[in-house]
Tab-separated table of N, CA, C and O in Angstrom:
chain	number	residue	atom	x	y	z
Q	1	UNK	N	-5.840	10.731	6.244
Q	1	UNK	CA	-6.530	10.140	5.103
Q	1	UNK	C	-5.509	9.525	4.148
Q	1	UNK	O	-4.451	10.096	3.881
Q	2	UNK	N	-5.855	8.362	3.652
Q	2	UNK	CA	-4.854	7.372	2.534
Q	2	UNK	C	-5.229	8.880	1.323
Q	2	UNK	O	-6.107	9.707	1.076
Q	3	UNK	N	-3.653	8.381	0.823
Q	3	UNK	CA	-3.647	9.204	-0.468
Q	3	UNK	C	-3.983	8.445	-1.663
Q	3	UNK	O	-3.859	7.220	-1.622
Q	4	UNK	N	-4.437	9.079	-2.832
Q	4	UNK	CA	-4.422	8.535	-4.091
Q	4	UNK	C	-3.313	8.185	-5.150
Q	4	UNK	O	-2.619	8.921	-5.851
Q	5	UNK	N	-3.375	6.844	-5.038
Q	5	UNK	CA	-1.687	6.780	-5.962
Q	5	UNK	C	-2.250	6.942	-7.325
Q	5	UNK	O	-3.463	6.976	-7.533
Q	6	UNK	N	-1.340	7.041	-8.253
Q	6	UNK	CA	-2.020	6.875	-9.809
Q	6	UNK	C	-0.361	6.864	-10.281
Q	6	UNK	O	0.626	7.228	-9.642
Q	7	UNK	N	-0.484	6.235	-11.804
Q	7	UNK	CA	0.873	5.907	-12.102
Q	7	UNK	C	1.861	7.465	-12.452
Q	7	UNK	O	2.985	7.585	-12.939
Q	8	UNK	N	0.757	8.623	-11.907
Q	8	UNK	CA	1.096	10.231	-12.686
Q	8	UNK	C	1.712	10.214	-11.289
Q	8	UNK	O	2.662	10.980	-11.451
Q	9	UNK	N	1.757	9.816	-10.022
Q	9	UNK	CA	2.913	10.409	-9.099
Q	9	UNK	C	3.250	9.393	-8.344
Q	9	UNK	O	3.892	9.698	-7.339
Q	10	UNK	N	2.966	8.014	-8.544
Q	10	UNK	CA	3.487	6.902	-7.529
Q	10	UNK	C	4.849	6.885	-7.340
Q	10	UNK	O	5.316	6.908	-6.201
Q	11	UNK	N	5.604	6.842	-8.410
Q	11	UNK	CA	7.095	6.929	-8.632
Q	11	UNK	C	7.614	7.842	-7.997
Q	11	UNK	O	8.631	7.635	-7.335
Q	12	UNK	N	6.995	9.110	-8.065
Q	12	UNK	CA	8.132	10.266	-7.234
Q	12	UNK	C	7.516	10.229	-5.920
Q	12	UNK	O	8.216	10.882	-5.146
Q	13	UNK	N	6.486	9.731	-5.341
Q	13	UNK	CA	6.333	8.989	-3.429
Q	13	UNK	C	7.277	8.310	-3.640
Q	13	UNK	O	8.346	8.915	-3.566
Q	14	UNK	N	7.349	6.921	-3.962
Q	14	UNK	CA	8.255	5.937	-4.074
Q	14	UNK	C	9.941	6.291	-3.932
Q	14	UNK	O	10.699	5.864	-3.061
Q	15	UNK	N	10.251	7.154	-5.006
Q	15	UNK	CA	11.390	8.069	-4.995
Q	15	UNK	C	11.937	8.539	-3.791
Q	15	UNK	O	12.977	8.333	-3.166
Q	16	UNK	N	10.798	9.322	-3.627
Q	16	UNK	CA	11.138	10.573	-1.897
Q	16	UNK	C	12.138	9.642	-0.913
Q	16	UNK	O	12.779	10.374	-0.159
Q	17	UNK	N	12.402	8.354	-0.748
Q	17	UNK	CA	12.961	7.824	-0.449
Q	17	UNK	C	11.777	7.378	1.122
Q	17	UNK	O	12.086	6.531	1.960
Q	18	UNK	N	10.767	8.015	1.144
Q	18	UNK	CA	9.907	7.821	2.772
Q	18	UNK	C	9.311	6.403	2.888
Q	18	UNK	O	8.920	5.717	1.943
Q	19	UNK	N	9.305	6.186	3.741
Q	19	UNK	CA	8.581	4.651	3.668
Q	19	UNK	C	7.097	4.779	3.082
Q	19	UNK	O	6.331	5.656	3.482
Q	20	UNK	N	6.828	4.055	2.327
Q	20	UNK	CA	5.674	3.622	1.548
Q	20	UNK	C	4.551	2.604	1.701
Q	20	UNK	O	5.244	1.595	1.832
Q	21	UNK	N	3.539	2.259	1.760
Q	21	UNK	CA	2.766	1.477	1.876
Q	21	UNK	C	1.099	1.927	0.455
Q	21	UNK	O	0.186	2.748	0.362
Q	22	UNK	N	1.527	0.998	-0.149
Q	22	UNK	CA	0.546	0.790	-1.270
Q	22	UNK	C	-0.138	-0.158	-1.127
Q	22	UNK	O	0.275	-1.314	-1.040
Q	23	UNK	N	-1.709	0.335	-1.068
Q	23	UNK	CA	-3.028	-0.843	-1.453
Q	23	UNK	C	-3.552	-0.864	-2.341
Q	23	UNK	O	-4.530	-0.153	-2.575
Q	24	UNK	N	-2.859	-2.030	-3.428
Q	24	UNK	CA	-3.733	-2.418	-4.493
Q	24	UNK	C	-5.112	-3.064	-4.121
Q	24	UNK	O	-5.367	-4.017	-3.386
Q	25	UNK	N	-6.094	-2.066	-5.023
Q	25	UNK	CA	-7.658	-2.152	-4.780
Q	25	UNK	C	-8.452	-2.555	-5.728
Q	25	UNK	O	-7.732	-2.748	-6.707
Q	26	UNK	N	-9.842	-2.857	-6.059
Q	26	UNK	CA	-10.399	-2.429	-6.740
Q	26	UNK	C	-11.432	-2.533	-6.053
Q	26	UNK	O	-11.447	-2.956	-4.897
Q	27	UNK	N	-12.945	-1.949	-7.048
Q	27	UNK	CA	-14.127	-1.363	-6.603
Q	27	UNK	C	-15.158	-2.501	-6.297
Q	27	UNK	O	-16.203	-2.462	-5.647
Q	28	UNK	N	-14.497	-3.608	-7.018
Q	28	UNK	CA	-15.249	-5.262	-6.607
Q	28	UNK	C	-14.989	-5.904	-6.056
Q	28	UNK	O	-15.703	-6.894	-5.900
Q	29	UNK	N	-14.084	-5.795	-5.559
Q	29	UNK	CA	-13.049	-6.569	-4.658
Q	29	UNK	C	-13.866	-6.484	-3.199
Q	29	UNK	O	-14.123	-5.305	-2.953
Q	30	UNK	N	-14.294	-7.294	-2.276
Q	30	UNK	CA	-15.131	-7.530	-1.454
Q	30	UNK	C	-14.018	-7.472	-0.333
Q	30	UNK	O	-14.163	-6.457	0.348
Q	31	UNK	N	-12.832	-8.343	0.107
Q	31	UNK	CA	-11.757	-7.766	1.108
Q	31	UNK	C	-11.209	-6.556	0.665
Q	31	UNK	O	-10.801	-5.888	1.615
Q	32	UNK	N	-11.069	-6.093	-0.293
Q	32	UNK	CA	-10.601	-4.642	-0.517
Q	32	UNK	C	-11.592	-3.729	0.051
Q	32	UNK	O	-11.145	-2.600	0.256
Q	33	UNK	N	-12.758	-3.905	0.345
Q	33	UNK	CA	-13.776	-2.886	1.246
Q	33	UNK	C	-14.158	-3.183	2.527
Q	33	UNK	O	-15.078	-2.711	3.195
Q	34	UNK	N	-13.076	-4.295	2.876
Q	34	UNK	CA	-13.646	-4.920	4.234
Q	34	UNK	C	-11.560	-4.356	4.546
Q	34	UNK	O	-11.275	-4.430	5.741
Q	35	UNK	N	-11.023	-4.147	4.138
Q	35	UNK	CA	-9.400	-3.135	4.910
Q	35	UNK	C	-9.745	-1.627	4.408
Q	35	UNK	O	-9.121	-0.675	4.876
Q	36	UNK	N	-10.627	-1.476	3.570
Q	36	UNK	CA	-10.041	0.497	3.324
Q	36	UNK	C	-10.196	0.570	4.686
Q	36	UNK	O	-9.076	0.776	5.155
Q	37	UNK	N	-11.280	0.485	5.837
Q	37	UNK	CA	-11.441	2.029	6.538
Q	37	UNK	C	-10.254	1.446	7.552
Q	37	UNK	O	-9.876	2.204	8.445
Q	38	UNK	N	-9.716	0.260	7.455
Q	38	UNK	CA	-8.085	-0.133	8.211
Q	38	UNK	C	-7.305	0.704	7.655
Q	38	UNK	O	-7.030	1.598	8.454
Q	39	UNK	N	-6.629	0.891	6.284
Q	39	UNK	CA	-6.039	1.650	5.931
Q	39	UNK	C	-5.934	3.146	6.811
Q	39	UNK	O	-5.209	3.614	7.689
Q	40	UNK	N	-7.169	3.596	5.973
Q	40	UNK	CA	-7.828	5.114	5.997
Q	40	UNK	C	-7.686	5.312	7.806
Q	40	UNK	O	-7.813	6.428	8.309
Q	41	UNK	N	-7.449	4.243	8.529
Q	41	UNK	CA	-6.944	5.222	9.898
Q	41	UNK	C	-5.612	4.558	10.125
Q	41	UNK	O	-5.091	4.948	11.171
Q	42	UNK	N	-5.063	3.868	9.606
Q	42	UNK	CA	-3.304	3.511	9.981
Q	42	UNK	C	-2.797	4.914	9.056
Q	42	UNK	O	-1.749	5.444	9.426
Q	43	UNK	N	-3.463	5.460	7.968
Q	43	UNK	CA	-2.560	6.438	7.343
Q	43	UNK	C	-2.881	7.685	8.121
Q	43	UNK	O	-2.184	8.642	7.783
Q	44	UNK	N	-3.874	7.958	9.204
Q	44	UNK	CA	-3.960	9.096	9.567
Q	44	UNK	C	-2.808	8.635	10.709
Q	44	UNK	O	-1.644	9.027	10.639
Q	45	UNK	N	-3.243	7.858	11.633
Q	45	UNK	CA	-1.819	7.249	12.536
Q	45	UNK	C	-0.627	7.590	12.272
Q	45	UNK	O	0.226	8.188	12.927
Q	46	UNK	N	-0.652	7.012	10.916
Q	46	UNK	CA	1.336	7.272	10.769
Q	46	UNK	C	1.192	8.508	10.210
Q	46	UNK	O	2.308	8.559	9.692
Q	47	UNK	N	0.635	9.636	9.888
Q	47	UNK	CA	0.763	10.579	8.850
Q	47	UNK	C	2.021	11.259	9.325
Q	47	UNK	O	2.212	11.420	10.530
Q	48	UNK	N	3.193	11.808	8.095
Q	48	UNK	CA	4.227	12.194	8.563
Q	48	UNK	C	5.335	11.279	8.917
Q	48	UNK	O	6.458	11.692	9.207
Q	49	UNK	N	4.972	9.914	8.886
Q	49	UNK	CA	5.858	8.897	9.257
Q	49	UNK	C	6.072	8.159	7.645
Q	49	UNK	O	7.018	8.105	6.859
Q	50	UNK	N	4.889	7.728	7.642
Q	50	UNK	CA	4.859	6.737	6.145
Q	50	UNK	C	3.477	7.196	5.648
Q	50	UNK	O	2.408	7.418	6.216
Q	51	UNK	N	3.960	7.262	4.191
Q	51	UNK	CA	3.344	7.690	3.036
Q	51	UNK	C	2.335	6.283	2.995
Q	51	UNK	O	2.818	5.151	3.001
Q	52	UNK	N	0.780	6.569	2.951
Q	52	UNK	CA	0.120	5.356	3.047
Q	52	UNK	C	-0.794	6.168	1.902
Q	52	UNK	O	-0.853	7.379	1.690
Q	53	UNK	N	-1.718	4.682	1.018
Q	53	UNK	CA	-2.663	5.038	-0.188
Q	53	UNK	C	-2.848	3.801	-0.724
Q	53	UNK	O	-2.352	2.694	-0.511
Q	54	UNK	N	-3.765	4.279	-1.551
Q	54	UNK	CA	-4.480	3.758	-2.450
Q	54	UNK	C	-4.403	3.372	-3.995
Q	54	UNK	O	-4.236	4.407	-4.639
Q	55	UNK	N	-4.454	2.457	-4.663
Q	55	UNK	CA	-3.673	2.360	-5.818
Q	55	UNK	C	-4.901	1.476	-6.793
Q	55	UNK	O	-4.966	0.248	-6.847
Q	56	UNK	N	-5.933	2.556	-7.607
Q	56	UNK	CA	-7.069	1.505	-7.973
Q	56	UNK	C	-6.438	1.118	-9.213
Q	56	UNK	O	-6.042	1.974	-10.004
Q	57	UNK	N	-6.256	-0.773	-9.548
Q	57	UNK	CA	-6.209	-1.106	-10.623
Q	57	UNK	C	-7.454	-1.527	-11.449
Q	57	UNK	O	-7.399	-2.614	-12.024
Q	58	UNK	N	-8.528	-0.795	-11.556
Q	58	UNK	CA	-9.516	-0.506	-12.296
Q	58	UNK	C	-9.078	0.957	-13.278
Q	58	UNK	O	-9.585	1.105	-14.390
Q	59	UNK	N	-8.292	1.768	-12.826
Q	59	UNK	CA	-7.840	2.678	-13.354
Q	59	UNK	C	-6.605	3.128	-13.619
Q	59	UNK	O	-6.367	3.945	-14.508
Q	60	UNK	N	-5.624	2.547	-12.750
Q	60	UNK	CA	-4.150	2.352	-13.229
Q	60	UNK	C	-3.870	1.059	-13.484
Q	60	UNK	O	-4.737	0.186	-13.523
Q	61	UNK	N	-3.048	0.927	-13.611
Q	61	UNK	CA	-2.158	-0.232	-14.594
Q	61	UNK	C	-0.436	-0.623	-14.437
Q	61	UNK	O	0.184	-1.670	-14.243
Q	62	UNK	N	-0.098	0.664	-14.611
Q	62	UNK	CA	1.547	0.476	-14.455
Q	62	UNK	C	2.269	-0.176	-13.103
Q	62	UNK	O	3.033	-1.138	-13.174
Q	63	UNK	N	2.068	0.199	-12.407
Q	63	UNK	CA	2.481	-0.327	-11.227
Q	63	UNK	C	2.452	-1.641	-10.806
Q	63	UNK	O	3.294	-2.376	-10.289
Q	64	UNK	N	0.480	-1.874	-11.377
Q	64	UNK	CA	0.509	-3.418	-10.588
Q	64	UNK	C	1.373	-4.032	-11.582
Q	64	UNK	O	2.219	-4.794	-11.114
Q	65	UNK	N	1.358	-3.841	-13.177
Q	65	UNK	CA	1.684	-4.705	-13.868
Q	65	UNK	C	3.474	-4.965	-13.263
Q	65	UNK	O	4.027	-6.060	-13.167
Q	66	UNK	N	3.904	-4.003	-13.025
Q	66	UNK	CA	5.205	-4.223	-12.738
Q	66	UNK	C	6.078	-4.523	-11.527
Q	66	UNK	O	7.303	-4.533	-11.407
Q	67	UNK	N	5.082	-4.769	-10.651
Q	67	UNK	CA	5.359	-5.288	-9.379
Q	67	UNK	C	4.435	-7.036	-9.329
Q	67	UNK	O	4.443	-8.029	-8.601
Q	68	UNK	N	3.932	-6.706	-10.228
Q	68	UNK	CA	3.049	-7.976	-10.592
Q	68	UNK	C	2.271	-8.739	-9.527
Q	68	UNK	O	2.572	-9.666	-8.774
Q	69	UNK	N	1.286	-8.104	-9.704
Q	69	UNK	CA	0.199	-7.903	-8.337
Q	69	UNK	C	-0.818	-8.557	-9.000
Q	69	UNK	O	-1.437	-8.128	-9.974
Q	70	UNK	N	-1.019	-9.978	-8.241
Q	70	UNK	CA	-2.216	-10.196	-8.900
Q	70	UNK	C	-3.140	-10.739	-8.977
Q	70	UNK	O	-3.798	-11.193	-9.914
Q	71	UNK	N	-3.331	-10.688	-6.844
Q	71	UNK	CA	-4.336	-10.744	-6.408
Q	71	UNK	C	-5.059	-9.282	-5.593
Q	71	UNK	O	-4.212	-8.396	-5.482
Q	72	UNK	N	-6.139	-8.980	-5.146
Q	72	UNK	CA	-6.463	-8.347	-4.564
Q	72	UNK	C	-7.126	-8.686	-3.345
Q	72	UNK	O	-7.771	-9.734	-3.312
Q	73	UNK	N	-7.037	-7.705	-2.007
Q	73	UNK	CA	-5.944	-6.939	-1.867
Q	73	UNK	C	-4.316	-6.726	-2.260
Q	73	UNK	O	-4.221	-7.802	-1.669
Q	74	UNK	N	-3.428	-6.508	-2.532
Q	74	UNK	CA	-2.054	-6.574	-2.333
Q	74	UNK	C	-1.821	-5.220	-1.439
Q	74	UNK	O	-2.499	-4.193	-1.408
Q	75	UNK	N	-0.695	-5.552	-0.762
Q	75	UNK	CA	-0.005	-4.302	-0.030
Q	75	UNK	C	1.261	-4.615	-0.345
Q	75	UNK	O	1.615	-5.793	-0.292
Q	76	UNK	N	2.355	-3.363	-0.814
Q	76	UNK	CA	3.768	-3.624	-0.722
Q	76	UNK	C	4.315	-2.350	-0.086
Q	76	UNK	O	3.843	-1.216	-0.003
Q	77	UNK	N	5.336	-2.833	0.292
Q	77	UNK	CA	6.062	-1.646	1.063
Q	77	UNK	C	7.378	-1.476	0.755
Q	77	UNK	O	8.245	-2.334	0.591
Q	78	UNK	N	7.471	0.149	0.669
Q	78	UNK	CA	8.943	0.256	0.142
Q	78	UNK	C	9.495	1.295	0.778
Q	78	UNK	O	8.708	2.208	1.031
Q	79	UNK	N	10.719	1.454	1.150
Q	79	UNK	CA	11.736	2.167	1.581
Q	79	UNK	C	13.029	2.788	0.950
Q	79	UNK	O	13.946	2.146	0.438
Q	80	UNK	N	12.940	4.185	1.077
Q	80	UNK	CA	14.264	4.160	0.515
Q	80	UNK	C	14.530	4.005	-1.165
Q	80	UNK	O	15.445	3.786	-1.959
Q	81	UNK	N	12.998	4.292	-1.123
Q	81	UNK	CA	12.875	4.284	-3.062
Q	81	UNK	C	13.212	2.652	-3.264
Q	81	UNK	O	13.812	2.313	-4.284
Q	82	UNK	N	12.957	2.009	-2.627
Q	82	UNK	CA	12.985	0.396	-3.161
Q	82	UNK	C	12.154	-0.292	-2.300
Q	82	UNK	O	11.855	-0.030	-1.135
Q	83	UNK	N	11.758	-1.361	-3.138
Q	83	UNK	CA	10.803	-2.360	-3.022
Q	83	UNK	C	11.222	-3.300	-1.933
Q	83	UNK	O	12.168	-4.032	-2.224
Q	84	UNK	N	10.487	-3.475	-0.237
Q	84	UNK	CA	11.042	-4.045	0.767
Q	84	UNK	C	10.761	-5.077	0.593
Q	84	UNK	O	9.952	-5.129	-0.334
Q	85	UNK	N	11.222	-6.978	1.400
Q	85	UNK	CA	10.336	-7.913	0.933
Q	85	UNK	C	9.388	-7.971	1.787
Q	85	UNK	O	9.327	-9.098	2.278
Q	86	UNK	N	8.424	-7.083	2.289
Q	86	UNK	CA	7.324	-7.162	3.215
Q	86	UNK	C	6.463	-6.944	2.156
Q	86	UNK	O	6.683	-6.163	1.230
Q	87	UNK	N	5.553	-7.585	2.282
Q	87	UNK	CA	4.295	-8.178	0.970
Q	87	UNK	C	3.087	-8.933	1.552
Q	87	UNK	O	3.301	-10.064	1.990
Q	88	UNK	N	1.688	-8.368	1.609
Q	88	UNK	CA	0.643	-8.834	2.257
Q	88	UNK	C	-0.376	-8.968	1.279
Q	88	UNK	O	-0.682	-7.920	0.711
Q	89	UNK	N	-1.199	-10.386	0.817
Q	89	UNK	CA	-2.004	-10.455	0.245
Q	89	UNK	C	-2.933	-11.096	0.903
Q	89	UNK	O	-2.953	-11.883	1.849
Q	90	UNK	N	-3.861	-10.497	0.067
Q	90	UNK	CA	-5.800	-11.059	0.830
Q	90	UNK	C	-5.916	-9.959	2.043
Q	90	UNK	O	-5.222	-9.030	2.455
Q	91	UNK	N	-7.038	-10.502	2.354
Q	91	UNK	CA	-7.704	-9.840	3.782
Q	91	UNK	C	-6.682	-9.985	5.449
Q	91	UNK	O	-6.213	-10.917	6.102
Q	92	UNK	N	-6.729	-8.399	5.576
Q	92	UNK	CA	-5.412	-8.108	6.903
Q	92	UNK	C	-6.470	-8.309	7.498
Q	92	UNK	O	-7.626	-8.457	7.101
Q	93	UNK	N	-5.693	-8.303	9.158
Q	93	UNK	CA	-6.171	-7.563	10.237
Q	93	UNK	C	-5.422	-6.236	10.966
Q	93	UNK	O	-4.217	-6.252	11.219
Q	94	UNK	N	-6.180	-5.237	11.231
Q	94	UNK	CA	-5.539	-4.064	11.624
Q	94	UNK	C	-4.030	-4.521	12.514
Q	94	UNK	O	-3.017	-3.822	12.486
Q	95	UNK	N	-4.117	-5.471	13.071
Q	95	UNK	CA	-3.343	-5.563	14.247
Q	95	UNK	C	-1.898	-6.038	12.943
Q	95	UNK	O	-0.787	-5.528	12.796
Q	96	UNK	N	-2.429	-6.949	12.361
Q	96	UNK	CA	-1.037	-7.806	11.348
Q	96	UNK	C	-0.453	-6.245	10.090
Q	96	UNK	O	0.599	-5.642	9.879
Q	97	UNK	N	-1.649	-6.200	9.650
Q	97	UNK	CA	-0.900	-4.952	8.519
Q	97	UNK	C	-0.216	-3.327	9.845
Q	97	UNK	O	0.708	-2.620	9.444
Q	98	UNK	N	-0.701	-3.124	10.899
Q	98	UNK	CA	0.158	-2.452	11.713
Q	98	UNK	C	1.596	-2.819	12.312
Q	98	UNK	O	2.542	-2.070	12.558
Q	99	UNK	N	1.468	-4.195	12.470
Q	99	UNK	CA	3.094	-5.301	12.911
Q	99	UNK	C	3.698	-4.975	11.673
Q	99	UNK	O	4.875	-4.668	11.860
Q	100	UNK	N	3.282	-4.906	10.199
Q	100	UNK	CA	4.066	-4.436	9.073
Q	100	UNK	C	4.771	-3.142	8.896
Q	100	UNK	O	5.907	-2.967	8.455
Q	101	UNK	N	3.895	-2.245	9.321
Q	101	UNK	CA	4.204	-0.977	8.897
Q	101	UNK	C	5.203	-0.862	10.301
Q	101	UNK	O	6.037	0.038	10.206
Q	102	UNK	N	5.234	-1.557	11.446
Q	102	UNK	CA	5.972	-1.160	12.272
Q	102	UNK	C	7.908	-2.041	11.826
Q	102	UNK	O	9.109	-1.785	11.899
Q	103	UNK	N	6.880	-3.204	11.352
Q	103	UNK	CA	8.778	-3.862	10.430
Q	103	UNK	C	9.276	-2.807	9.687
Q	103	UNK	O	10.453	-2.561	9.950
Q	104	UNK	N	8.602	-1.874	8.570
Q	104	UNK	CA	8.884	-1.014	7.514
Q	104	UNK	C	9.724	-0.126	8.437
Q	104	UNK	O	10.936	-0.069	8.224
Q	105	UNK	N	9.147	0.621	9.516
Q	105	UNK	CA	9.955	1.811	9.804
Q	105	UNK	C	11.147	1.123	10.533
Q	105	UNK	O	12.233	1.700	10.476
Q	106	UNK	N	11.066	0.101	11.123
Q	106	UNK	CA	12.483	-0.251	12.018
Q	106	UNK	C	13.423	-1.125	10.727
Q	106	UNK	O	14.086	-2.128	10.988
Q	107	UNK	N	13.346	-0.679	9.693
Q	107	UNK	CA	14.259	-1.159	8.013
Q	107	UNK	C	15.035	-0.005	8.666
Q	107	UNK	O	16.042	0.448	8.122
């Protein structure tokens, strides 16, 4: 299951140094409900590999503002406690946002 980011522990995932994958969401966002249940099984897939979730900017703020996200979907991925340049906006397909997460771990 994707985890819940919120700006109270994104930073120390991010930190852990594990590979990361964040989906900026929101609850209106019409491709943002056409990738969760993509997500919600690439994070059971990798579980233990890469830290995968959810990041609603209907309710947080910090993050997108500072990665400056600002369309929805966004996905970014980070490694190593830093921001990789692998960056996916709009509507994935399981097959393209999985070719990502497979670039992330071979960083």
């Amino acid at each position: 299951m994707a985890q819940t980011f919120t700006d109270a522990n994104v930073k120390e995932i991010i930190a852990s140094g594990k590979p990361v994958v964040i989906d900026f969401w929101a609850t209106w966002c019409g491709p943002c409900k056409k990738l969760a249940p993509v997500v919600e099984e690439l994070a059971e897939k990798y579980a233990g590999q890469v830290e995968i979730g959810k990041y609603n900017v209907e309710e947080e703020e910090e993050l997108g503002t500072e990665y400056r996200v600002m369309s929805l979907p966004t996905l970014l991925f980070f490694k190593n406690g830093e921001l990789t340049k692998i960056r996916l906006v709009g509507a994935q397909t399981r097959d393209k946002l999985e070719e990502k997460i497979q670039e992330l771990l071979a960083l």
